[in-house]
XYZ file of C-alpha atoms in Angstrom:
741
model
C 0.000 0.000 0.000
C 1.394 3.347 -1.052
C 2.034 5.961 1.629
C 0.969 9.472 0.303
C 1.921 11.360 3.417
C 4.363 14.234 2.826
C 7.636 14.022 4.603
C 8.415 16.409 7.437
C 9.607 19.751 5.970
C 12.319 21.848 7.573
C 11.163 24.782 9.644
C 11.667 28.479 8.804
C 14.380 28.655 11.357
C 16.124 25.642 9.806
C 15.883 27.296 6.369
C 17.133 30.615 7.644
C 13.942 32.581 6.841
C 13.502 35.545 9.075
C 10.462 37.621 9.983
C 11.673 40.329 7.598
C 11.709 37.859 4.706
C 8.145 36.853 5.395
C 7.030 40.483 5.467
C 8.622 41.245 2.067
C 7.003 38.154 0.559
C 3.583 39.248 1.751
C 4.057 42.715 0.156
C 5.061 41.257 -3.181
C 2.011 39.004 -3.265
C -0.238 41.989 -2.632
C 1.235 43.826 -5.685
C 0.290 41.066 -8.148
C 0.353 37.440 -7.262
C 1.352 35.030 -9.939
C 3.298 37.563 -12.191
C 6.536 36.383 -13.644
C 9.527 38.375 -14.773
C 9.399 38.433 -18.629
C 12.292 36.735 -20.303
C 14.879 38.897 -22.096
C 13.965 39.120 -25.850
C 16.651 38.288 -28.379
C 17.795 41.154 -30.658
C 15.808 41.505 -33.874
C 17.188 39.577 -36.779
C 18.337 41.057 -40.086
C 15.214 39.628 -41.710
C 13.015 41.583 -39.264
C 14.632 45.017 -39.687
C 16.481 44.879 -42.951
C 19.563 46.180 -41.123
C 22.604 43.969 -40.949
C 23.919 43.587 -37.382
C 27.449 43.510 -38.796
C 27.153 44.968 -42.336
C 29.802 43.928 -44.816
C 32.168 46.875 -44.768
C 33.347 46.423 -48.305
C 29.879 46.595 -49.856
C 30.201 50.385 -50.302
C 33.584 50.250 -52.101
C 32.337 47.297 -54.148
C 29.302 49.334 -55.194
C 31.509 52.210 -56.378
C 33.784 49.833 -58.304
C 30.778 48.246 -60.006
C 29.392 51.693 -60.935
C 32.688 52.624 -62.592
C 32.780 49.251 -64.386
C 29.242 49.725 -65.720
C 30.144 53.186 -67.012
C 33.200 51.681 -68.719
C 31.056 48.991 -70.354
C 28.630 51.644 -71.600
C 31.349 53.966 -72.911
C 31.471 54.562 -76.660
C 35.228 53.920 -76.537
C 35.087 50.294 -75.386
C 33.423 48.659 -78.389
C 35.711 49.878 -81.191
C 36.856 46.959 -83.389
C 40.436 45.772 -83.392
C 42.361 46.999 -86.463
C 43.259 44.347 -89.034
C 46.785 44.060 -90.387
C 47.921 44.292 -93.992
C 47.859 40.500 -94.478
C 44.112 40.277 -93.784
C 42.060 38.541 -96.520
C 41.538 40.614 -99.662
C 37.777 40.692 -99.199
C 38.036 42.330 -95.756
C 38.814 45.894 -94.743
C 42.307 46.369 -93.333
C 43.114 49.477 -91.308
C 46.812 48.952 -92.013
C 46.249 49.050 -95.764
C 44.022 52.118 -95.381
C 46.705 53.821 -93.254
C 49.147 53.358 -96.129
C 46.745 55.264 -98.397
C 46.459 58.009 -95.771
C 50.246 58.357 -95.676
C 50.367 58.789 -99.463
C 47.630 61.424 -99.410
C 48.899 63.471 -96.486
C 52.162 65.238 -97.240
C 51.050 68.790 -96.567
C 48.037 71.119 -96.634
C 45.928 70.789 -99.783
C 43.426 73.657 -100.087
C 41.823 73.930 -103.539
C 44.199 75.390 -106.105
C 47.383 74.447 -104.214
C 50.155 72.202 -105.619
C 49.378 69.500 -103.013
C 45.737 69.591 -104.030
C 46.734 68.863 -107.635
C 49.144 66.102 -106.552
C 46.497 64.327 -104.484
C 44.007 64.565 -107.338
C 46.463 62.828 -109.668
C 47.210 60.242 -106.951
C 43.521 59.369 -106.525
C 42.941 59.119 -110.262
C 45.806 56.657 -110.517
C 44.599 54.664 -107.479
C 41.152 54.256 -109.055
C 42.695 53.169 -112.350
C 44.729 50.529 -110.509
C 41.449 49.162 -109.171
C 40.281 48.714 -112.752
C 37.969 51.752 -112.836
C 37.756 54.521 -115.407
C 37.659 57.738 -113.335
C 36.994 61.208 -114.680
C 37.307 64.767 -113.362
C 34.233 66.945 -113.261
C 35.420 70.564 -113.528
C 32.854 73.221 -112.707
C 32.309 76.628 -111.163
C 30.498 76.433 -107.856
C 29.142 79.303 -105.803
C 28.415 79.701 -102.121
C 26.062 82.637 -101.686
C 24.987 84.540 -98.579
C 22.982 87.704 -98.107
C 25.576 90.253 -99.227
C 28.555 88.207 -100.396
C 29.404 85.261 -102.589
C 32.346 82.877 -102.711
C 33.058 81.078 -105.969
C 35.677 78.537 -106.966
C 36.662 76.177 -109.721
C 36.122 72.690 -108.310
C 37.446 69.413 -109.664
C 35.458 66.417 -108.473
C 36.772 62.895 -109.047
C 34.049 60.432 -110.048
C 34.029 56.757 -111.045
C 31.490 53.960 -111.399
C 31.311 50.189 -110.889
C 28.422 48.628 -112.835
C 26.183 46.205 -110.958
C 24.945 42.857 -112.240
C 21.222 43.760 -112.237
C 21.125 47.246 -110.816
C 18.010 48.665 -109.148
C 19.777 51.960 -108.465
C 23.211 53.235 -107.495
C 24.907 53.515 -104.098
C 27.150 56.583 -103.805
C 30.296 56.560 -101.651
C 31.570 60.070 -100.959
C 34.311 61.890 -99.056
C 36.112 65.147 -99.831
C 39.797 65.266 -100.772
C 40.438 68.978 -100.189
C 41.469 70.386 -96.812
C 41.654 73.655 -94.942
C 44.778 75.804 -95.337
C 47.656 75.060 -92.916
C 46.269 71.642 -91.878
C 47.445 68.274 -93.228
C 43.752 67.275 -93.022
C 44.387 63.645 -92.069
C 41.146 63.046 -90.237
C 39.164 65.605 -92.225
C 39.037 63.971 -94.660
C 41.960 61.855 -95.865
C 40.557 59.195 -93.527
C 37.273 59.141 -95.469
C 39.037 58.996 -98.841
C 41.305 56.140 -97.696
C 38.291 54.315 -96.229
C 36.537 54.410 -99.598
C 39.631 53.255 -101.505
C 40.128 50.252 -99.209
C 36.389 49.461 -99.311
C 36.393 49.491 -103.124
C 39.411 47.186 -103.183
C 37.675 44.697 -100.840
C 34.415 44.800 -102.844
C 36.167 44.306 -106.183
C 38.053 41.336 -104.707
C 34.751 39.643 -103.807
C 31.530 38.737 -105.571
C 30.092 41.467 -107.846
C 27.338 43.552 -106.341
C 23.825 43.686 -107.716
C 23.645 47.490 -107.815
C 25.903 50.117 -109.361
C 28.461 51.813 -107.123
C 29.393 55.445 -107.768
C 32.449 57.044 -106.151
C 32.677 60.788 -105.556
C 35.824 62.346 -104.121
C 34.419 65.848 -103.857
C 36.354 69.106 -104.008
C 35.752 72.408 -102.249
C 33.909 71.005 -99.237
C 35.829 73.328 -96.929
C 34.814 76.315 -99.081
C 31.111 75.697 -98.540
C 30.286 72.213 -99.928
C 31.037 73.515 -103.410
C 32.043 70.209 -105.013
C 28.922 68.397 -103.837
C 26.800 71.335 -104.990
C 28.389 71.158 -108.456
C 27.791 67.394 -108.669
C 24.143 67.703 -107.657
C 23.615 70.608 -110.046
C 25.374 69.297 -113.145
C 26.284 65.603 -113.098
C 23.973 63.236 -115.017
C 24.643 60.349 -112.613
C 22.689 62.079 -109.841
C 19.427 60.631 -111.134
C 20.752 57.075 -110.752
C 21.679 57.485 -107.080
C 19.276 55.999 -104.540
C 21.463 55.857 -101.395
C 24.399 58.018 -100.294
C 27.080 56.801 -97.860
C 29.121 59.707 -96.493
C 32.352 59.511 -94.471
C 33.599 62.451 -92.413
C 35.649 63.078 -89.280
C 35.867 65.852 -86.728
C 38.883 64.636 -84.820
C 41.045 61.553 -85.157
C 39.854 58.807 -82.806
C 36.870 57.188 -81.145
C 34.131 55.116 -82.760
C 32.819 55.700 -86.240
C 29.259 56.852 -85.587
C 26.174 56.699 -87.784
C 25.000 60.160 -86.794
C 22.799 61.320 -89.653
C 20.231 60.001 -92.087
C 17.604 61.578 -94.324
C 13.880 61.739 -93.594
C 12.016 58.432 -93.889
C 15.107 56.443 -92.955
C 13.341 53.172 -92.116
C 14.629 51.134 -95.060
C 18.307 52.094 -94.920
C 18.722 51.896 -91.140
C 17.058 48.502 -90.937
C 19.175 47.312 -93.872
C 22.319 48.392 -92.027
C 21.204 46.531 -88.907
C 20.560 43.350 -90.895
C 23.861 43.478 -92.731
C 25.936 44.837 -89.885
C 24.334 44.151 -86.481
C 27.373 45.602 -84.671
C 27.056 49.000 -86.355
C 27.329 51.930 -83.957
C 24.901 54.802 -84.280
C 22.483 57.123 -82.536
C 19.460 58.982 -83.857
C 20.328 61.656 -81.300
C 22.431 63.236 -84.059
C 19.538 63.174 -86.520
C 17.397 65.082 -84.056
C 19.797 67.752 -82.911
C 21.416 68.479 -86.277
C 18.088 70.030 -87.246
C 18.767 72.794 -84.730
C 22.545 73.212 -85.170
C 24.500 75.067 -87.901
C 26.063 71.840 -89.158
C 26.587 70.909 -92.783
C 28.582 68.361 -94.754
C 28.487 67.060 -98.309
C 25.745 64.702 -97.119
C 23.579 67.778 -96.441
C 23.665 68.689 -100.144
C 22.356 65.249 -101.127
C 19.699 65.431 -98.403
C 18.433 68.671 -99.921
C 18.420 66.975 -103.321
C 16.010 64.357 -101.943
C 18.473 61.473 -101.626
C 18.375 58.865 -98.870
C 21.520 57.745 -97.067
C 23.752 57.201 -94.054
C 26.410 59.611 -92.818
C 29.271 58.403 -90.617
C 31.884 60.335 -88.639
C 34.282 60.028 -85.704
C 34.458 62.993 -83.317
C 36.930 62.105 -80.560
C 40.246 63.967 -80.100
C 38.649 66.986 -81.761
C 41.496 69.233 -80.584
C 43.376 68.316 -83.798
C 40.454 69.191 -86.085
C 41.378 71.825 -88.721
C 44.786 72.398 -87.109
C 48.409 71.611 -88.074
C 48.195 68.678 -85.622
C 45.761 66.717 -87.804
C 48.599 64.351 -88.694
C 48.712 60.646 -89.645
C 50.288 59.912 -86.267
C 47.116 61.184 -84.565
C 44.733 58.981 -86.564
C 43.740 55.931 -84.496
C 43.910 52.656 -86.413
C 40.877 51.208 -84.652
C 38.872 54.290 -85.654
C 39.851 53.747 -89.273
C 38.876 50.080 -88.919
C 35.471 51.117 -87.535
C 34.991 53.503 -90.464
C 35.819 50.663 -92.840
C 33.516 48.235 -91.043
C 30.638 50.641 -91.654
C 31.641 51.401 -95.243
C 32.096 47.783 -96.345
C 29.125 46.423 -94.402
C 26.737 49.122 -95.600
C 27.937 48.910 -99.216
C 27.620 45.138 -99.435
C 24.184 45.188 -97.812
C 22.731 48.041 -99.853
C 24.685 47.044 -102.945
C 22.762 43.768 -103.022
C 19.392 45.117 -101.855
C 16.369 46.112 -103.879
C 16.677 49.904 -104.092
C 13.472 50.481 -106.013
C 11.954 51.930 -102.821
C 14.379 53.197 -100.181
C 11.921 55.154 -98.043
C 9.864 54.039 -95.058
C 8.701 55.825 -91.894
C 11.494 57.018 -89.615
C 13.007 54.689 -87.028
C 14.918 55.526 -83.887
C 18.253 53.805 -83.485
C 20.890 53.446 -80.792
C 23.579 50.918 -79.918
C 23.920 48.653 -76.889
C 27.000 46.637 -75.843
C 26.744 42.966 -76.867
C 23.422 43.746 -78.584
C 24.415 46.096 -81.386
C 22.138 48.462 -83.254
C 18.602 48.669 -81.845
C 15.891 50.101 -84.094
C 12.133 50.523 -83.937
C 9.573 52.941 -85.429
C 9.583 56.497 -84.136
C 5.792 56.262 -83.857
C 6.350 54.025 -80.825
C 7.971 56.843 -78.849
C 4.813 58.630 -77.671
C 2.953 55.408 -76.767
C 6.045 54.345 -74.827
C 5.878 57.621 -72.933
C 2.219 56.957 -72.177
C 3.134 53.494 -70.888
C 5.936 55.057 -68.853
C 3.499 57.434 -67.164
C 1.129 54.540 -66.383
C 3.997 52.560 -64.862
C 5.020 55.655 -62.886
C 1.458 56.023 -61.541
C 1.267 52.337 -60.660
C 4.668 52.367 -59.008
C 3.742 55.432 -56.958
C 0.498 53.789 -55.840
C 2.339 50.600 -54.854
C 4.977 52.581 -52.994
C 2.342 54.532 -51.047
C 0.542 51.290 -50.136
C 3.848 49.908 -48.854
C 4.365 52.816 -46.496
C 6.182 55.404 -48.598
C 5.471 58.841 -47.100
C 4.355 61.586 -49.501
C 6.105 64.206 -47.378
C 9.395 62.310 -47.652
C 8.990 62.036 -51.437
C 8.486 65.817 -51.644
C 11.623 66.362 -49.564
C 13.556 63.995 -51.850
C 12.267 65.885 -54.902
C 13.489 69.153 -53.381
C 16.884 67.593 -52.659
C 17.128 66.348 -56.273
C 16.375 69.845 -57.614
C 19.123 71.253 -55.391
C 21.566 68.553 -56.585
C 20.738 69.232 -60.245
C 21.144 72.982 -59.751
C 24.465 72.569 -57.963
C 25.701 70.154 -60.651
C 24.826 72.680 -63.363
C 26.532 75.415 -61.363
C 29.622 73.243 -60.876
C 29.927 72.888 -64.644
C 29.551 76.624 -65.211
C 32.094 77.354 -62.477
C 34.531 74.827 -63.930
C 34.306 76.517 -67.311
C 34.733 79.978 -65.833
C 37.701 79.102 -63.634
C 39.693 77.137 -66.208
C 39.458 79.284 -69.342
C 42.175 81.705 -68.244
C 44.670 78.874 -67.783
C 44.351 77.689 -71.404
C 45.833 79.945 -74.093
C 44.311 77.649 -76.735
C 40.759 78.403 -75.512
C 38.810 79.740 -78.463
C 41.558 78.816 -80.943
C 40.670 75.152 -81.518
C 37.832 74.670 -84.036
C 36.772 71.272 -82.673
C 37.426 71.562 -78.944
C 37.690 74.170 -76.221
C 40.844 72.909 -74.476
C 43.482 70.262 -74.863
C 42.851 67.386 -72.448
C 39.172 68.142 -71.932
C 38.609 64.561 -70.797
C 40.281 65.230 -67.440
C 37.892 68.092 -66.799
C 34.922 65.865 -67.670
C 36.186 63.288 -65.141
C 36.619 66.036 -62.546
C 33.061 67.215 -63.149
C 31.744 63.644 -62.829
C 33.572 63.303 -59.506
C 32.085 66.570 -58.234
C 28.590 65.438 -59.207
C 29.219 62.117 -57.450
C 30.262 64.112 -54.375
C 27.014 66.103 -54.496
C 24.852 62.990 -54.820
C 26.832 61.142 -52.128
C 26.542 64.090 -49.744
C 22.794 64.286 -50.320
C 22.458 60.568 -49.578
C 24.530 60.976 -46.440
C 22.387 63.857 -45.180
C 18.915 62.460 -45.827
C 19.464 58.738 -46.370
C 18.946 57.828 -42.684
C 15.599 59.609 -42.506
C 14.161 58.770 -45.935
C 13.808 55.262 -47.359
C 15.356 54.119 -50.619
C 11.954 54.044 -52.336
C 11.200 57.588 -51.126
C 14.608 58.869 -52.246
C 14.312 57.289 -55.681
C 10.707 58.335 -56.241
C 11.560 61.942 -55.414
C 14.794 61.875 -57.397
C 12.963 60.512 -60.438
C 10.722 63.564 -60.769
C 13.036 65.757 -62.852
C 14.404 63.009 -65.149
C 10.858 61.747 -65.788
C 9.642 65.243 -66.649
C 12.614 65.763 -68.985
C 11.938 62.448 -70.714
C 8.289 63.318 -71.314
C 9.256 66.699 -72.792
C 11.929 65.078 -74.989
C 9.381 62.578 -76.305
C 7.361 65.437 -77.774
C 10.117 67.862 -78.821
C 12.970 65.544 -79.898
C 11.431 62.071 -80.282
C 14.435 60.552 -82.087
C 16.577 61.350 -79.023
C 14.118 60.210 -76.335
C 14.283 56.350 -76.334
C 17.487 55.879 -74.273
C 16.014 58.204 -71.638
C 12.719 56.307 -71.663
C 14.308 52.933 -71.026
C 16.599 54.327 -68.320
C 13.603 55.843 -66.500
C 11.660 52.571 -66.852
C 14.529 50.672 -65.210
C 14.429 53.133 -62.303
C 10.654 52.743 -61.920
C 11.149 48.992 -61.644
C 13.813 49.662 -59.022
C 11.326 51.728 -56.982
C 8.734 48.969 -57.200
C 11.334 46.405 -56.113
C 12.450 48.586 -53.185
C 8.824 49.005 -52.068
C 8.184 45.253 -52.245
C 11.437 44.330 -50.510
C 10.852 46.876 -47.785
C 13.614 46.809 -45.218
C 15.352 43.996 -47.090
C 16.271 46.546 -49.797
C 19.069 47.524 -47.436
C 20.644 44.074 -47.631
C 22.226 41.893 -50.270
C 18.913 41.077 -52.044
C 18.372 44.787 -52.624
C 21.991 45.204 -53.755
C 21.740 42.475 -56.382
C 18.394 43.663 -57.705
C 19.636 47.264 -57.708
C 22.682 46.192 -59.734
C 20.527 44.443 -62.339
C 18.299 47.489 -62.786
C 21.121 50.064 -62.579
C 23.054 48.428 -65.415
C 20.678 49.687 -68.165
C 20.874 53.229 -66.785
C 24.679 53.312 -66.883
C 24.830 51.649 -70.305
C 22.307 54.106 -71.776
C 23.392 57.297 -70.009
C 27.176 57.026 -70.381
C 27.147 57.285 -74.222
C 24.731 60.226 -74.023
C 27.077 62.112 -71.703
C 30.097 61.333 -73.884
C 28.367 62.338 -77.115
C 27.038 65.536 -75.547
C 30.576 66.437 -74.490
C 32.314 65.450 -77.732
C 29.742 67.124 -79.973
C 29.378 70.290 -77.900
C 32.882 70.426 -76.307
C 33.427 71.544 -72.716
C 31.375 74.663 -73.508
C 28.452 72.406 -72.511
C 29.894 71.871 -69.004
C 26.805 73.165 -67.187
C 24.453 70.915 -69.120
C 26.914 68.034 -68.759
C 26.886 68.410 -64.977
C 23.086 68.406 -64.818
C 22.885 65.408 -67.149
C 25.376 63.460 -65.024
C 23.327 64.267 -61.923
C 20.194 62.897 -63.631
C 22.007 59.654 -64.299
C 23.153 59.299 -60.677
C 19.653 60.091 -59.370
C 18.257 57.276 -61.500
C 20.518 54.681 -59.852
C 19.875 55.587 -56.201
C 18.478 52.086 -55.426
C 21.935 50.763 -56.171
C 24.119 53.780 -55.425
C 22.784 54.262 -51.878
C 24.832 51.230 -50.808
C 27.951 53.413 -50.968
C 26.907 54.663 -47.501
C 28.415 51.480 -46.066
C 30.458 51.501 -43.866
C 29.545 55.193 -43.362
C 28.006 58.041 -45.308
C 31.144 60.127 -45.820
C 33.918 57.969 -47.218
C 32.566 58.161 -50.789
C 32.033 61.973 -50.929
C 35.554 62.387 -49.573
C 36.963 59.990 -52.166
C 35.020 61.811 -54.894
C 36.576 65.136 -53.853
C 40.023 63.554 -53.969
C 39.234 62.192 -57.452
C 38.064 65.620 -58.631
C 41.239 67.263 -57.338
C 43.418 64.606 -58.966
C 41.637 65.013 -62.320
C 42.009 68.787 -62.191
C 45.686 68.326 -61.402
C 46.167 66.047 -64.401
C 44.379 68.575 -66.607
C 46.701 71.352 -65.461
C 49.811 69.179 -65.825
C 48.853 68.534 -69.448
C 48.381 72.243 -70.048
C 52.069 73.029 -70.525
C 52.944 74.212 -74.034
C 54.567 71.371 -75.967
C 54.581 69.868 -79.467
C 51.562 67.838 -78.390
C 49.708 70.819 -76.917
C 51.038 73.851 -78.790
C 49.779 77.358 -78.268
C 48.275 78.971 -81.349
C 48.818 82.098 -83.361
C 47.681 83.420 -86.728
C 49.593 85.302 -89.380
C 48.093 86.463 -92.656
C 49.094 88.943 -95.325
C 46.677 91.242 -97.138
C 47.396 93.561 -100.047
C 45.104 96.416 -101.029
C 45.599 96.954 -104.739
C 43.799 100.298 -104.623
C 46.094 101.934 -102.062
C 49.055 99.685 -102.963
C 49.685 98.899 -99.289
C 50.192 95.590 -97.569
C 49.627 94.577 -93.950
C 50.442 91.606 -91.764
C 47.404 90.477 -89.770
C 46.985 88.436 -86.609
C 43.963 87.522 -84.555
C 43.838 89.856 -81.544
C 42.924 86.975 -79.210
C 46.446 85.570 -79.554
C 48.021 88.665 -77.975
C 47.570 88.492 -74.208
C 50.694 90.584 -73.685
C 54.129 91.367 -75.143
C 55.753 88.365 -73.471
C 53.379 85.683 -74.703
C 54.687 82.866 -76.868
C 52.376 83.960 -79.656
C 53.811 87.485 -79.652
C 57.358 86.083 -79.578
C 56.628 83.807 -82.509
C 55.118 86.694 -84.522
C 58.133 88.901 -83.799
C 60.432 86.181 -85.146
C 58.487 86.079 -88.424
C 57.611 89.701 -89.065
C 59.685 92.842 -88.560
C 57.111 95.067 -86.934
C 55.053 95.628 -83.814
C 51.463 94.429 -83.777
C 49.830 97.338 -82.004
C 47.194 98.709 -84.380
C 43.656 97.322 -84.208
C 41.912 97.725 -87.565
C 38.448 97.015 -88.937
C 38.970 94.843 -92.042
C 35.315 94.050 -92.727
C 35.350 95.982 -96.013
C 38.112 93.728 -97.341
C 36.347 90.451 -96.598
C 38.811 89.309 -93.902
C 37.323 87.253 -91.068
C 37.248 88.045 -88.190
C 36.468 91.630 -89.151
C 38.577 93.197 -86.372
C 42.241 92.214 -86.205
C 45.658 93.448 -85.112
C 47.927 94.609 -87.939
C 51.370 95.923 -88.711
C 52.745 97.347 -91.937
C 53.909 94.874 -94.564
C 55.774 95.115 -97.864
C 53.837 95.669 -101.107
C 52.968 92.539 -103.065
C 54.886 91.676 -106.222
C 52.087 89.582 -107.703
C 50.597 90.716 -111.009
C 47.351 92.623 -110.585
C 43.897 91.239 -111.068
C 42.586 92.445 -114.411
C 38.975 93.341 -114.872
C 36.762 95.148 -117.312
C 33.114 95.969 -117.774
C 31.604 93.595 -120.339
C 28.093 94.985 -120.331
C 26.302 97.901 -118.668
C 22.634 98.231 -119.565
C 19.620 99.924 -118.042
C 16.054 98.790 -118.556
C 13.559 100.993 -116.778
C 14.679 101.268 -113.167
C 17.006 98.234 -113.378
C 20.694 98.557 -114.208
C 22.593 95.381 -115.062
C 26.394 95.286 -115.083
C 28.557 92.353 -116.229
C 32.215 92.420 -115.214
C 35.010 90.160 -116.448
C 37.771 89.214 -113.984
C 41.073 87.497 -114.640
C 43.766 86.376 -112.214
C 47.292 86.086 -113.581
C 48.508 84.275 -110.442
C 46.290 81.258 -111.151
C 43.829 81.897 -108.326
C 40.855 79.560 -108.431
C 38.732 81.278 -105.806
C 37.009 84.641 -105.689
C 35.178 86.409 -102.889
C 32.746 89.178 -103.819
C 31.037 91.397 -101.275
C 28.496 94.163 -101.758
C 29.627 96.889 -99.340
C 27.332 99.761 -100.287
C 25.298 101.296 -103.074
C 21.602 101.708 -103.526
C 19.165 99.525 -101.676
C 18.130 96.551 -103.787
C 21.543 95.971 -105.345
C 22.240 92.265 -105.597
C 24.589 89.798 -107.214
C 22.929 87.753 -109.936
C 25.545 85.138 -110.797
C 29.166 84.161 -111.258
C 30.128 82.279 -114.435
C 26.444 81.877 -115.105
C 25.693 80.292 -111.714
């Protein structure tokens, strides 16, 4: 039988419990009997808060490295093809073979009428004959006319033709063989001429083309597109031409860019994409050339109603139209890229049906590893509509997920401040550096030597501004709130661009769409957007922004030079604002290491720019020296541009003194003589020994209130150019024609 009796328990005295202990126990029971002390809660996990207890300290530096790598991938300079050597197959384009042609062409300046101009003409005629062609010279008078003056010249175009097997129209290859005075004109445009010669050689070595090929080495392009004008006006082959392929250069390196087409470009651009998927181009040029004072030989054919593709390289523009435009400056990979476009486009269009070469316009731009992307321009506005719907949906989702409208408004205000400061930084950079560069204003294609260092400095300053903004507000405003507010200005700009410049809008549209997806992802991830899942997703969606924005920044700089520094700064800031979901990770391990590093990078870039500013054979200072003789007063003067004379001790003044015995102190208005610029600094010069220009009145008749005068002019020094200006007389006086044109 089980005994359930409890054993004897020890007494209070035996346990050591005093009267005081019993009293305290009674008080505690009165306060709340049965309550237990809550256990200590463990710290919240990373999954609960989105904050890492021990964040990876190298995530911030890794983020910056990845941003730089993405910009490098998107750069227009990273996809240029490797140049082929002289032993490449005969049917391919070889940059080395083309460089040999450049070296034969470029031995000195070749303005129209000069001995070098005549030598190069004979050289090209012989080169075409060696290819089995039968070239001819079209000699004509061409006139460039403005409101109160006219410039006329005798031009000598070189033309040749390759018959097709069953031609549906002709493809014209054109580049100009003349150059500006004092420049060897390697890039502009011996590179284009050599590209065409090597392309013809490769085509002739392969299977015959279906369509005729016409070659035009035009003359007088630098005088006002005179050779192309004469061809369009007089040559019977014009009617056979369906597509024009033009090759130009404003510089000596960088990618060959398809930058211009004619209206209704759908057929030719799509044909180029099919035949040459890796072609590089942007319809940004098509859009903005409508508003800029740009013209090339291609412009003349556009006005004549011809369809076509115009290619050019624009990097290293500091050599453009200067004595430094030498063969040594011409990049072989740029020449290879030019040839890739020339040969690919010619073979594709040379075998296409050219009976109808017009279709509605398409936008086009290039992507790394993808190539040329094209689609109809009519899709641009619907895409903008879709973009606005996605923006509305993303905003709604973000608000449902806890995004605060007040925080978004604050972020929008911060983005406006960042954009304004970035624009101001560009303007300040331009203002503070111009005095340190004697070449400023003297380089036709660039503002300074070494502009790239200044562009890097500006990018670093903009990165500092964005990083500082993130450091100041990033702890109080979520990633989704920051991005949604920062998107406001870029989204508005994209919508405006879609209406005003639709051919330029698509890269902006897709970059903004990627950012909208980033906002949606940040809202869905919530606090986890701060961790590695947010980092990886931010990287995936930031990549399109970098790849699309980097070429736009580069092209804006190269086309507009550093004079566009303010706009460049604002554009860079837009790009950084669009990648906040990824870029905000640079705040790890703290919010200030990246802005500090950016300032150091800006200072280093500025230092490199100044180190490269020393006068040297690579970065020479510039001066001008011209002679003018007034036959009426029988006096001659030496002329220099007043901007080259900053003081008596400048290198320009020293160089002038070594060439001319005289002091350049008199400022004179030369507008009545046709000299440009109208105001210049002069000193007395010796009278000219050249025989005088002879002229006589051939006809002077009056019919009613109209008087018509015909004058005959003759130059006994062999001049092939004439400049005529109406400087006075009765209102209504006008020039009717020169040599019947």
